PDB file of C-alpha atoms and ligand atoms in Angstrom:
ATOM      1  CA  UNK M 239     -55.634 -59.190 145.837  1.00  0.00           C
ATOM      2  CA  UNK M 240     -58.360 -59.645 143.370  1.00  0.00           C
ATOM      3  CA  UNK M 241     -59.461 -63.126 142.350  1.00  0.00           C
ATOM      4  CA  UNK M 242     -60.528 -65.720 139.534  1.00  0.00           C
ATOM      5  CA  UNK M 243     -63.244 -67.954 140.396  1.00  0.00           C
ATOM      6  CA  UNK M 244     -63.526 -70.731 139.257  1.00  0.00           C
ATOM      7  CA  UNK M 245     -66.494 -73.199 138.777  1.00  0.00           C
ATOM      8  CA  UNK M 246     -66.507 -76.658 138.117  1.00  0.00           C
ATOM      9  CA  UNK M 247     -69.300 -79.632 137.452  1.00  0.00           C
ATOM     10  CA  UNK M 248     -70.711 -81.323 135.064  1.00  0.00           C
ATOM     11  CA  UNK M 249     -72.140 -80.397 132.040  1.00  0.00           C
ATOM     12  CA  UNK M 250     -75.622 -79.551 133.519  1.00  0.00           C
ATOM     13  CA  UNK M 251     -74.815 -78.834 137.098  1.00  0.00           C
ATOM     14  CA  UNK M 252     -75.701 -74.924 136.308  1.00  0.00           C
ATOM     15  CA  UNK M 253     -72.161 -73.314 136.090  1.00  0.00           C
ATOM     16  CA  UNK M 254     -73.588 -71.234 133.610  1.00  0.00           C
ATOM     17  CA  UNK M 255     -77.084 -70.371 135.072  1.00  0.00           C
ATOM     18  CA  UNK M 256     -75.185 -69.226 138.408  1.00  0.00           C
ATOM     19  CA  UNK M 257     -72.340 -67.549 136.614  1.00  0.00           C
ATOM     20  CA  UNK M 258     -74.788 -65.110 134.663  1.00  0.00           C
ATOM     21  CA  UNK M 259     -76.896 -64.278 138.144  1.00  0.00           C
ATOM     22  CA  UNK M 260     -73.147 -63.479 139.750  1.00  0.00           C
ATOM     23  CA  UNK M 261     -72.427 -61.557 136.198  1.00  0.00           C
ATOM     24  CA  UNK M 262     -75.885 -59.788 137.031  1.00  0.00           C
ATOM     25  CA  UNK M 263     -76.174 -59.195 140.550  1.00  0.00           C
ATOM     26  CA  UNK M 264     -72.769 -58.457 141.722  1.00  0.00           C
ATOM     27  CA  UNK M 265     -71.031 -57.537 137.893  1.00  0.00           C
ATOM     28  CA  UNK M 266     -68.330 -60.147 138.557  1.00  0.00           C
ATOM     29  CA  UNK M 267     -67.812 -60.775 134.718  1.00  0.00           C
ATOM     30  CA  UNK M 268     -68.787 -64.410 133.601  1.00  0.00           C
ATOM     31  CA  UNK M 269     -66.192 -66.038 131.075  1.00  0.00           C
ATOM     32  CA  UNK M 270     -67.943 -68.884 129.488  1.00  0.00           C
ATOM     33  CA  UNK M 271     -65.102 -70.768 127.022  1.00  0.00           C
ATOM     34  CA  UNK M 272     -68.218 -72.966 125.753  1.00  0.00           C
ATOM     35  CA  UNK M 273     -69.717 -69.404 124.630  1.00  0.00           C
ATOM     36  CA  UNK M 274     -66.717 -68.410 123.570  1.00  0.00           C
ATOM     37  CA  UNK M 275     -66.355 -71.267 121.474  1.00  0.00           C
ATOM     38  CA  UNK M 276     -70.270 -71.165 120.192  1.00  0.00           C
ATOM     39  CA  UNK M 277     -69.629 -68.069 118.938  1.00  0.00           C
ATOM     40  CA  UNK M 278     -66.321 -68.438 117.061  1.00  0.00           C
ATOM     41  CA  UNK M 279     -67.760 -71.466 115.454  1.00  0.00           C
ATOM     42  CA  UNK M 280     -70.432 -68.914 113.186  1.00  0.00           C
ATOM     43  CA  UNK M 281     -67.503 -68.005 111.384  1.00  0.00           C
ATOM     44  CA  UNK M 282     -66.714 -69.887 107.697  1.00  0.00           C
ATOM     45  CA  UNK M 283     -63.027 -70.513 108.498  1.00  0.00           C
ATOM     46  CA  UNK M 284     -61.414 -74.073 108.860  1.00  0.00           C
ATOM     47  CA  UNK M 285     -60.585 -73.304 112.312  1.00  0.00           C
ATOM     48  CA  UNK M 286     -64.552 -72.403 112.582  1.00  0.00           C
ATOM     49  CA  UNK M 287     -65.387 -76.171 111.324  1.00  0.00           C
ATOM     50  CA  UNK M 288     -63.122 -77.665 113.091  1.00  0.00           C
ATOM     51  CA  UNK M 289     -64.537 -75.899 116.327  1.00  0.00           C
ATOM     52  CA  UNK M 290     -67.902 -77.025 115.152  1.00  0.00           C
ATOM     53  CA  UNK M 291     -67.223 -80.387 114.825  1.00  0.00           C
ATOM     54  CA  UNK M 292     -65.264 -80.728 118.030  1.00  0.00           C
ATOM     55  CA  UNK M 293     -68.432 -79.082 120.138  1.00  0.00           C
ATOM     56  CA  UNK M 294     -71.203 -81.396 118.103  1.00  0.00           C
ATOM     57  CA  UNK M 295     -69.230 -84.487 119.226  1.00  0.00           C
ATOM     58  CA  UNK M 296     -68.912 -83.537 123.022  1.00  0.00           C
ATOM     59  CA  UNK M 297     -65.337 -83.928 122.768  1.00  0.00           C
ATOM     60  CA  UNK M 298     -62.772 -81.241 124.312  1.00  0.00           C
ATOM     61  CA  UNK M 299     -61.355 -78.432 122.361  1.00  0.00           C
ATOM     62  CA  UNK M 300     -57.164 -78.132 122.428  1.00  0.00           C
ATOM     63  CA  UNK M 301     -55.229 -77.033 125.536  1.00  0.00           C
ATOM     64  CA  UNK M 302     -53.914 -74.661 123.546  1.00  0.00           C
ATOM     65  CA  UNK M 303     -55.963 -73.206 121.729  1.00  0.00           C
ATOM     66  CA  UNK M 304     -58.598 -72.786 124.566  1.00  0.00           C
ATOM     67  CA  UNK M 305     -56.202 -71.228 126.496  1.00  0.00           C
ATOM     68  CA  UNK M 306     -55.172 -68.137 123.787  1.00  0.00           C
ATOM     69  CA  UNK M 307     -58.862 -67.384 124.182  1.00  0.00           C
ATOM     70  CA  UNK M 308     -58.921 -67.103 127.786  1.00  0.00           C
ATOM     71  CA  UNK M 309     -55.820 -65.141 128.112  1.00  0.00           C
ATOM     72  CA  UNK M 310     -57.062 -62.545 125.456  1.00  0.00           C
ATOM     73  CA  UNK M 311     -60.345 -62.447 126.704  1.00  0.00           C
ATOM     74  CA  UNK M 312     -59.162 -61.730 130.663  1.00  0.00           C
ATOM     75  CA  UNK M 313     -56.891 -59.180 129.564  1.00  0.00           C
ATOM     76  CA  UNK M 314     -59.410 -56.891 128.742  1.00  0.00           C
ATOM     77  CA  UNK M 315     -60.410 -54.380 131.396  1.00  0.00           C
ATOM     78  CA  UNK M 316     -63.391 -55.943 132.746  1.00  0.00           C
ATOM     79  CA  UNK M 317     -61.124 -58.888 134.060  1.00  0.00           C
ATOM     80  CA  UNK M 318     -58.903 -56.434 135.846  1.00  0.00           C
ATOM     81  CA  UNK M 319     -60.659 -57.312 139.024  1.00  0.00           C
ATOM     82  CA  UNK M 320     -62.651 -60.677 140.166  1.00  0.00           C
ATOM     83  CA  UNK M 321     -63.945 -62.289 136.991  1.00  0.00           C
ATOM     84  CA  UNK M 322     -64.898 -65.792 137.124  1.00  0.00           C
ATOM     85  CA  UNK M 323     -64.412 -68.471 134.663  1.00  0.00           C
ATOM     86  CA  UNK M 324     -67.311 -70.626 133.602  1.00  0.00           C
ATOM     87  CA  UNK M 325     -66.236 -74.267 131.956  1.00  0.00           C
ATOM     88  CA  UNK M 326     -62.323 -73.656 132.378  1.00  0.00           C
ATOM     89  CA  UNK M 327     -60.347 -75.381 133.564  1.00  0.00           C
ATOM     90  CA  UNK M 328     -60.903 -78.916 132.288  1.00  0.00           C
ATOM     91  CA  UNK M 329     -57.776 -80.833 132.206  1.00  0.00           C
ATOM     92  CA  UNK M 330     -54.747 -81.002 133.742  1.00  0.00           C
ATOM     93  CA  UNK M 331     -52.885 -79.216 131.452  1.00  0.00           C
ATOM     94  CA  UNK M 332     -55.276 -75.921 131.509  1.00  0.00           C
ATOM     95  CA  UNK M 333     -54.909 -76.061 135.492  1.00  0.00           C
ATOM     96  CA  UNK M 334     -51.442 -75.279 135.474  1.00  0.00           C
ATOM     97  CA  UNK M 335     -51.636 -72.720 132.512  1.00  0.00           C
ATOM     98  CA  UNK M 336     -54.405 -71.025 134.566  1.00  0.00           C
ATOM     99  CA  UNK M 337     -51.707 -71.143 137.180  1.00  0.00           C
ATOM    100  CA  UNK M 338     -49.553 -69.190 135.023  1.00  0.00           C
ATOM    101  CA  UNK M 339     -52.148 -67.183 134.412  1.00  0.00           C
ATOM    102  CA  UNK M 340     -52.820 -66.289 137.589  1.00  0.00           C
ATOM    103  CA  UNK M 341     -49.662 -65.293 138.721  1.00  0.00           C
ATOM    104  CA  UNK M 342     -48.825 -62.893 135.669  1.00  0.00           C
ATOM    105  CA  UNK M 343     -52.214 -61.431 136.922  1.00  0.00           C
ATOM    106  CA  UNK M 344     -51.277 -61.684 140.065  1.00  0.00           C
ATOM    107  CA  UNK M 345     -54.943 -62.935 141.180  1.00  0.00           C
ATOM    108  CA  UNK M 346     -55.341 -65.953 143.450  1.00  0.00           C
ATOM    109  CA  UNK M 347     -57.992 -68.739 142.569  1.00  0.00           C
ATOM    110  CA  UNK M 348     -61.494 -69.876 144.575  1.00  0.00           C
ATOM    111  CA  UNK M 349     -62.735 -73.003 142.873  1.00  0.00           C
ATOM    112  CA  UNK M 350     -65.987 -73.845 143.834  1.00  0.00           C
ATOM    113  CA  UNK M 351     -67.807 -77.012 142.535  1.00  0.00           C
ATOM    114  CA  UNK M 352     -71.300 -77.490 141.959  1.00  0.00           C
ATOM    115  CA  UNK M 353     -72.365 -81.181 142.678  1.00  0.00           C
ATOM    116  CA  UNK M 354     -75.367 -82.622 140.702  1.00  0.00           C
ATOM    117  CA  UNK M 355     -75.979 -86.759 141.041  1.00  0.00           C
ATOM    118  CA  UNK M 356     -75.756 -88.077 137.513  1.00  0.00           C
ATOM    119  CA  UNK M 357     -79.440 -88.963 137.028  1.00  0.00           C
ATOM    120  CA  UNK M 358     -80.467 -85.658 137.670  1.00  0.00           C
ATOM    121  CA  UNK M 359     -77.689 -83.720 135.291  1.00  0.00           C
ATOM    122  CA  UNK M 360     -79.349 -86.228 132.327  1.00  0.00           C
ATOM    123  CA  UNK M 361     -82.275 -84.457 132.589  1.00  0.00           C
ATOM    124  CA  UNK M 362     -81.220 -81.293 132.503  1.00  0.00           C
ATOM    125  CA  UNK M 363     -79.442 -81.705 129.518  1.00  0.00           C
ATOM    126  CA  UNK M 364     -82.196 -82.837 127.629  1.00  0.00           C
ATOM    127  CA  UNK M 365     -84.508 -80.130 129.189  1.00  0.00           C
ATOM    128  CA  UNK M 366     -81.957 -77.508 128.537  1.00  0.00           C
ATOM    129  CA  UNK M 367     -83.022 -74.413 126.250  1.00  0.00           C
ATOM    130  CA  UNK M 368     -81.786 -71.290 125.400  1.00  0.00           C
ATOM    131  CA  UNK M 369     -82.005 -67.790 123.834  1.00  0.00           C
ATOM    132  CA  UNK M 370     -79.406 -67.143 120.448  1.00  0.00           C
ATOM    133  CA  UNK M 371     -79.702 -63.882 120.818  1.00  0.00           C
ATOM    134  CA  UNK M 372     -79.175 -63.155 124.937  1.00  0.00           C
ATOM    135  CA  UNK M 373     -77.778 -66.264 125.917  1.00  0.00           C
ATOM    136  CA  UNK M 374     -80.425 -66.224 128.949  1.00  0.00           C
ATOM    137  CA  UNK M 375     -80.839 -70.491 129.734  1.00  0.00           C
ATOM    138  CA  UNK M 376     -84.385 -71.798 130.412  1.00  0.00           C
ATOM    139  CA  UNK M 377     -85.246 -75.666 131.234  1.00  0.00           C
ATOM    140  CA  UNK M 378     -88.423 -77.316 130.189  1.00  0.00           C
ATOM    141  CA  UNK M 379     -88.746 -78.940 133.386  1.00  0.00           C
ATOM    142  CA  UNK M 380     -87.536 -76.937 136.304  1.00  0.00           C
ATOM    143  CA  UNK M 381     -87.230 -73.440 134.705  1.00  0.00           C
ATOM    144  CA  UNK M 382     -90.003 -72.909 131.816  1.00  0.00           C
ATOM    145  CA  UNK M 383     -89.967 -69.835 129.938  1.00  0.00           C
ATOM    146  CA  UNK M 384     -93.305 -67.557 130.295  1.00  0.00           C
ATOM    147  CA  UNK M 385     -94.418 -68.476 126.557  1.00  0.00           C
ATOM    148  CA  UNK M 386     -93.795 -72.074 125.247  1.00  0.00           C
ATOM    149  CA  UNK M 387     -90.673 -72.302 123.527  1.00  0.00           C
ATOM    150  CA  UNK M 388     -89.728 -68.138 123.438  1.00  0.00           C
ATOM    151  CA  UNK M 389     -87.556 -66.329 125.452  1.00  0.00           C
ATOM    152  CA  UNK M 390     -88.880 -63.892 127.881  1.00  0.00           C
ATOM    153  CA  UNK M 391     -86.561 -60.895 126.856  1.00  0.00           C
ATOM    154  CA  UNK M 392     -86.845 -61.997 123.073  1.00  0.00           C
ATOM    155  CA  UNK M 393     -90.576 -63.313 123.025  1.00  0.00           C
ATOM    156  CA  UNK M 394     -89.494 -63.206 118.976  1.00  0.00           C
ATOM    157  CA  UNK M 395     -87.265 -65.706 119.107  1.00  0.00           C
ATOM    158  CA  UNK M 396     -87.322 -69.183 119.304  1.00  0.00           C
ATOM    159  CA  UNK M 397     -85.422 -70.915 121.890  1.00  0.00           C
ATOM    160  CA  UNK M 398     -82.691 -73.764 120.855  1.00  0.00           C
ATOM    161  CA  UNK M 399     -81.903 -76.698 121.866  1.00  0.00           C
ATOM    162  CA  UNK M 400     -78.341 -77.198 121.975  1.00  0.00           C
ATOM    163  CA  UNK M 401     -76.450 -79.256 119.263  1.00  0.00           C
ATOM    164  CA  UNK M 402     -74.481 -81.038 121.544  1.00  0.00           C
ATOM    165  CA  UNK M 403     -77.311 -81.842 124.199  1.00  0.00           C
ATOM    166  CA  UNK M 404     -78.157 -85.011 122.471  1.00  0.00           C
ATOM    167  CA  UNK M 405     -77.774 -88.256 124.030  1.00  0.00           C
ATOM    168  CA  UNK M 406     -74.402 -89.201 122.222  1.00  0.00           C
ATOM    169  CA  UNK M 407     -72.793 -86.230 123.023  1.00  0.00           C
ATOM    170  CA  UNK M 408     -73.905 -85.834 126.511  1.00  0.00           C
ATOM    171  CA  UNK M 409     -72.765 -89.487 127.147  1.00  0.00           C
ATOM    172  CA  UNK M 410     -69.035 -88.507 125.903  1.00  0.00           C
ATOM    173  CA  UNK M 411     -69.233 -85.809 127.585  1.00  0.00           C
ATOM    174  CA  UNK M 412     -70.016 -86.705 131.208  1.00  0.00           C
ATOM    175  CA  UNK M 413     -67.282 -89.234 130.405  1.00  0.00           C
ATOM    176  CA  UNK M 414     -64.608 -86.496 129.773  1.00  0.00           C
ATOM    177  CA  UNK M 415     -65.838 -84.998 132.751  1.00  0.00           C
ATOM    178  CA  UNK M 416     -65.290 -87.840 134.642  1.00  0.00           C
ATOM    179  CA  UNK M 417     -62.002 -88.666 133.337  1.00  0.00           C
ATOM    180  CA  UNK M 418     -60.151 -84.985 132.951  1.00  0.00           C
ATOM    181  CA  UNK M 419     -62.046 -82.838 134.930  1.00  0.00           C
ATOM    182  CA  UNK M 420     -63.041 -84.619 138.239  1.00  0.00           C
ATOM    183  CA  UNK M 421     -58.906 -84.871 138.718  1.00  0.00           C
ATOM    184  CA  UNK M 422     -59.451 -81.226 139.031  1.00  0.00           C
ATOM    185  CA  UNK M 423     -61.323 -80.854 142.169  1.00  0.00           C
ATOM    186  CA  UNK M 424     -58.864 -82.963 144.189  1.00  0.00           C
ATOM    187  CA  UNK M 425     -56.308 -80.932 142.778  1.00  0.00           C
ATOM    188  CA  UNK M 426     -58.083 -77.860 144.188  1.00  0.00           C
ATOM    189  CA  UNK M 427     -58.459 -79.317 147.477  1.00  0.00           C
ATOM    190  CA  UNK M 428     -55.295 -80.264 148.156  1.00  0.00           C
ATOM    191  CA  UNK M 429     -54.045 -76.901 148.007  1.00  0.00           C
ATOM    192  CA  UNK M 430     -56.973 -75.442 150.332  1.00  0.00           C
ATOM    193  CA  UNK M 431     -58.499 -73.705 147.336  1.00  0.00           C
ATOM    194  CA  UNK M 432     -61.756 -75.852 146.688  1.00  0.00           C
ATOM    195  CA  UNK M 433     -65.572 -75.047 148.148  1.00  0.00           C
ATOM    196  CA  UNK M 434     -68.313 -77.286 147.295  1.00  0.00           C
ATOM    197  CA  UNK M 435     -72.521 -76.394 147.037  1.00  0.00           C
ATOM    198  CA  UNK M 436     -75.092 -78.424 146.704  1.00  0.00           C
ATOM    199  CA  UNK M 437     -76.062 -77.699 143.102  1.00  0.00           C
ATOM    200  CA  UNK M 438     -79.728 -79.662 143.175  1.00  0.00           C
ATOM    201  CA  UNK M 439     -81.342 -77.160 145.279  1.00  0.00           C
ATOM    202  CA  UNK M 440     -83.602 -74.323 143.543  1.00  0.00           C
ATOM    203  CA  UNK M 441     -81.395 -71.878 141.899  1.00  0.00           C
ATOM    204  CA  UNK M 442     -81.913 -68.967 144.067  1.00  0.00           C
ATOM    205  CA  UNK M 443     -80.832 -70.943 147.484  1.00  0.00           C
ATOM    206  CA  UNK M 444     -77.707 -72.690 145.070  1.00  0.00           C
ATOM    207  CA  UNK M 445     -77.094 -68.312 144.426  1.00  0.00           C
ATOM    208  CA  UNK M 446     -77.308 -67.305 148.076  1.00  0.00           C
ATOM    209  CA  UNK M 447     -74.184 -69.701 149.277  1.00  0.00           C
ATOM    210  CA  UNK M 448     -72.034 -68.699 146.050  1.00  0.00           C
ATOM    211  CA  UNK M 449     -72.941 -65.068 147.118  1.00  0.00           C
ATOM    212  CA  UNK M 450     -71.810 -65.814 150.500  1.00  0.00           C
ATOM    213  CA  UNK M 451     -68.561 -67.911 149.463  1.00  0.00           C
ATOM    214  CA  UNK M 452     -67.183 -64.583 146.988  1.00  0.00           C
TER     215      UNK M 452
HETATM  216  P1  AMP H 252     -69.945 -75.765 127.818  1.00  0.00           P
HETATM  217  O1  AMP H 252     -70.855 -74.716 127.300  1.00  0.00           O
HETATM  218  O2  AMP H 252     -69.089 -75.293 128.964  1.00  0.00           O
HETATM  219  O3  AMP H 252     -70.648 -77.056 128.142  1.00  0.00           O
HETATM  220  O4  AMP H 252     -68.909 -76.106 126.638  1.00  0.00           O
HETATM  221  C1  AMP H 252     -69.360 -76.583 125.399  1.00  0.00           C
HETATM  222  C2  AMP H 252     -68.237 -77.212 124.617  1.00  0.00           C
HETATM  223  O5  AMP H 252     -67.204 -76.243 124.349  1.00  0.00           O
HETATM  224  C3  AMP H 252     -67.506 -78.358 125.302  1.00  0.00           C
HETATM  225  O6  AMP H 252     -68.175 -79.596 125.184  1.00  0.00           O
HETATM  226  C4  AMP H 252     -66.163 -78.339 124.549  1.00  0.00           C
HETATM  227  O7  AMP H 252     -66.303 -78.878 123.251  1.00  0.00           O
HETATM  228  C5  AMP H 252     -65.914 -76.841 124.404  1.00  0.00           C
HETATM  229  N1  AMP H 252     -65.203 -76.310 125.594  1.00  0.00           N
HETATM  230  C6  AMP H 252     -65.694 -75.450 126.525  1.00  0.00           C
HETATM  231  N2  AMP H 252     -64.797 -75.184 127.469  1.00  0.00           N
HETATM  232  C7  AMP H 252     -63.702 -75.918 127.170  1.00  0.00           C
HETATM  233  C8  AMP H 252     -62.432 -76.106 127.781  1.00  0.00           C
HETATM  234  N3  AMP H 252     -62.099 -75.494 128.931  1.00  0.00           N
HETATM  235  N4  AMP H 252     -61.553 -76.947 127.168  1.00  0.00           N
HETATM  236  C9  AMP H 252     -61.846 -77.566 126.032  1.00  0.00           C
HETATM  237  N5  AMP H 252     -63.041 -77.453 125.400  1.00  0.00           N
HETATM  238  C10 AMP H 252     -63.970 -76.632 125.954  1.00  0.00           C
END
């Protein structure tokens, strides 16, 4: 039976950085709702701004809607297999859709949470840069890019610094953490489904024990 993986932490704790190495090195797909989102929000519809404005303020995007995306995404052929799911679940409520999900898929779920100490996931965020154009993540502190401020596959473009990486936003958003998604990991454990690394580590031991957990 194939599988959706599932990684949880804070914003910061490097779902994203790991999920593109597994994307990369094993060609598990990586489905990123935050990219998702980033990318529906170019468009000049209401919906678009609304998206927007949700994302700049840290605050969480509707149950609902964030789960039509996921479904239509994962039932493209890529996702027939393992495919792992970067940034969803977050609440309650998406945990037992994604249960629904599952079983119509008939895949069983491995969440496996990457733990990062608060201080540490502050700086992080405010470190964090990355390419528009390849999505590839760099961090002025712990993961430079070659050249100053360009992205190594793209040295012609400049690398951003997310909208919603500012201090406001990160604060409400390690609070939603706290308060929707940290419920999630006991929920995980309880059924027997929940792993846990050690996500302060340099990123290529933090890759070896996903490796070894999928
Ligand atoms: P991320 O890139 O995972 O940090 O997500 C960036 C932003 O996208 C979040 O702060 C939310 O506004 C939105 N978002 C991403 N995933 C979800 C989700 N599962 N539920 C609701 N909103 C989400």
């Amino acid at each position: 039976m194939s599988k959706i993986i599932v990684l949880i932490g804070a914003p910061g704790a490097g779902k994203g950085t790991q999920a593109r190495l597994l994307e990369e090195k094993r060609g598990i797909p990586q489905i990123s709702t935050g990219d998702m989102f980033r990318e529906m929000k170019k468009a000049d519809t209401p919906l678009a701004r609304e998206v927007q404005e949700t994302m700049a303020a840290g605050n969480l995007i509707s149950d609902d809607l964030t789960y039509k995306i996921v479904k239509e995404r994962t039932a493209r052929a890529d996702c027939q297999n393992d495919y792992i799911l970067d940034g969803y679940p977050r609440t309650a409520v998406q945990a037992a859709q994604l249960e629904d999900l599952a079983s119509e898929q008939n895949k069983t779920i491995q969440a496996i949470e990457i733990d990062v100490p608060r201080a540490e996931l502050l700086k992080r965020l405010t470190g964090r840069r990355s390419c528009s154009v390849c999505g590839e993540i760099y961090n002025i502190y712990s993961k430079p890019p070659k050249q100053d401020n360009v992205c190594d596959f793209h040295p012609e473009t400049t690398l951003t610094h997310r909208a919603d990486d500012n201090e406001e936003s990160v604060g409400t958003r390690l609070a939603n953490y706290d308060e929707q998604t940290k419920p999630l990991l006991e929920y995980y454990e309880k059924s027997g489904r929940l792993e846990k690394i050690d996500g302060t580590r340099e990123l290529q031991q933090i890759y070896a024990d996903l490796d070894k957990l999928i």
